Coordinates of C-alpha atoms in Angstrom, one line a residue:
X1 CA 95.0 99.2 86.6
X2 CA 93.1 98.8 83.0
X3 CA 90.0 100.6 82.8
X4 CA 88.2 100.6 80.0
X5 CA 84.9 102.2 78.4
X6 CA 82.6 100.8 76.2
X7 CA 80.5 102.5 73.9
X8 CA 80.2 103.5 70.1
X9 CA 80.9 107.1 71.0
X10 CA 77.1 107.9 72.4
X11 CA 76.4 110.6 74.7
X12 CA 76.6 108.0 77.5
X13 CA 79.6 106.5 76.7
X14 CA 81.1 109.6 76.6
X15 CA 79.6 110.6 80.0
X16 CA 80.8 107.7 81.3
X17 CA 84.3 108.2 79.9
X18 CA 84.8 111.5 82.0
X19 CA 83.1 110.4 85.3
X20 CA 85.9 107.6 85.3
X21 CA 88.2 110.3 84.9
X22 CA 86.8 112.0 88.0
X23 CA 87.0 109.6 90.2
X24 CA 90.3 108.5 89.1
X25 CA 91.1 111.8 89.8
X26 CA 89.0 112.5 93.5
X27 CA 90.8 108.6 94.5
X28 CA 94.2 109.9 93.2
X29 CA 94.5 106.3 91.9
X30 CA 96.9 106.4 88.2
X31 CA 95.1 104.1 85.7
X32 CA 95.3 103.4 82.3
X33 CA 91.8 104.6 80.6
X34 CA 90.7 103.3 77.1
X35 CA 87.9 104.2 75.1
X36 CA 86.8 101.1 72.9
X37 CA 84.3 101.7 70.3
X38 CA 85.1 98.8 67.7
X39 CA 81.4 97.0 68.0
X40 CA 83.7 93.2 67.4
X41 CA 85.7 94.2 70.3
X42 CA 82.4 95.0 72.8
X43 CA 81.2 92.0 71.8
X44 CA 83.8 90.0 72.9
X45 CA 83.5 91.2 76.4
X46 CA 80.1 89.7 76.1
X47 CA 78.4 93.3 76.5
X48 CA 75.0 93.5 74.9
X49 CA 74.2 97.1 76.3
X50 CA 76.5 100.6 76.3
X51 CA 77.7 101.9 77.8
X52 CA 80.2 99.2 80.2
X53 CA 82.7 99.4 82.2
X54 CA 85.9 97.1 82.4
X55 CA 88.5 97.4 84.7
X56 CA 91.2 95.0 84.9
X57 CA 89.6 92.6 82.1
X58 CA 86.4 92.2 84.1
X59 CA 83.0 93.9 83.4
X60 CA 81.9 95.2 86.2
X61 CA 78.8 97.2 84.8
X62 CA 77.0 97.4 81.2
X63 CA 73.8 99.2 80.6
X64 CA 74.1 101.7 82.7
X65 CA 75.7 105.0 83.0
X66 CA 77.5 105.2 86.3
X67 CA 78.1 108.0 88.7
X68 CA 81.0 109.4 89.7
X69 CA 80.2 108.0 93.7
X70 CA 79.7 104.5 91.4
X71 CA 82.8 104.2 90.1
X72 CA 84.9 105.2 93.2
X73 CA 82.7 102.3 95.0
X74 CA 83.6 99.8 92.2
X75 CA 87.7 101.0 92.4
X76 CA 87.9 100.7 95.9

């Protein structure tokens, strides 16, 4: 699994980053986690909002910063 963050390095994004980490952590589930702040590469995903969430190629929430309880709902 490919999880990846998006953000320009905001408080948020960085939020986000460790609640990933957490749940990763509380599912015991190994994933790769990436932090991608190059603005060309967000924009590719089609993200107009940070920070998002990718996992496995898919974006599966922009905008918004997600909770730990989130995230485990969306790796399930």
């Amino acid at each position: 699994m490919v999880i990846k963050v998006l953000g320009t390095g905001c408080k948020k994004c960085k939020e986000l980053e460790q609640n990933v980490r957490m749940a990763l952590t509380q599912l015991q589930l190994d994933a790769q986690v990436e932090k991608v702040e190059d603005i060309a590469k967000i924009m590719s995903y089609g993200v107009m909002s940070t920070p998002a969430l990718v996992v496995n190629e898919k974006v599966v929430s922009a905008g918004k910063l997600l909770s730990v309880d989130e995230i485990k709902g969306l790796l399930k």
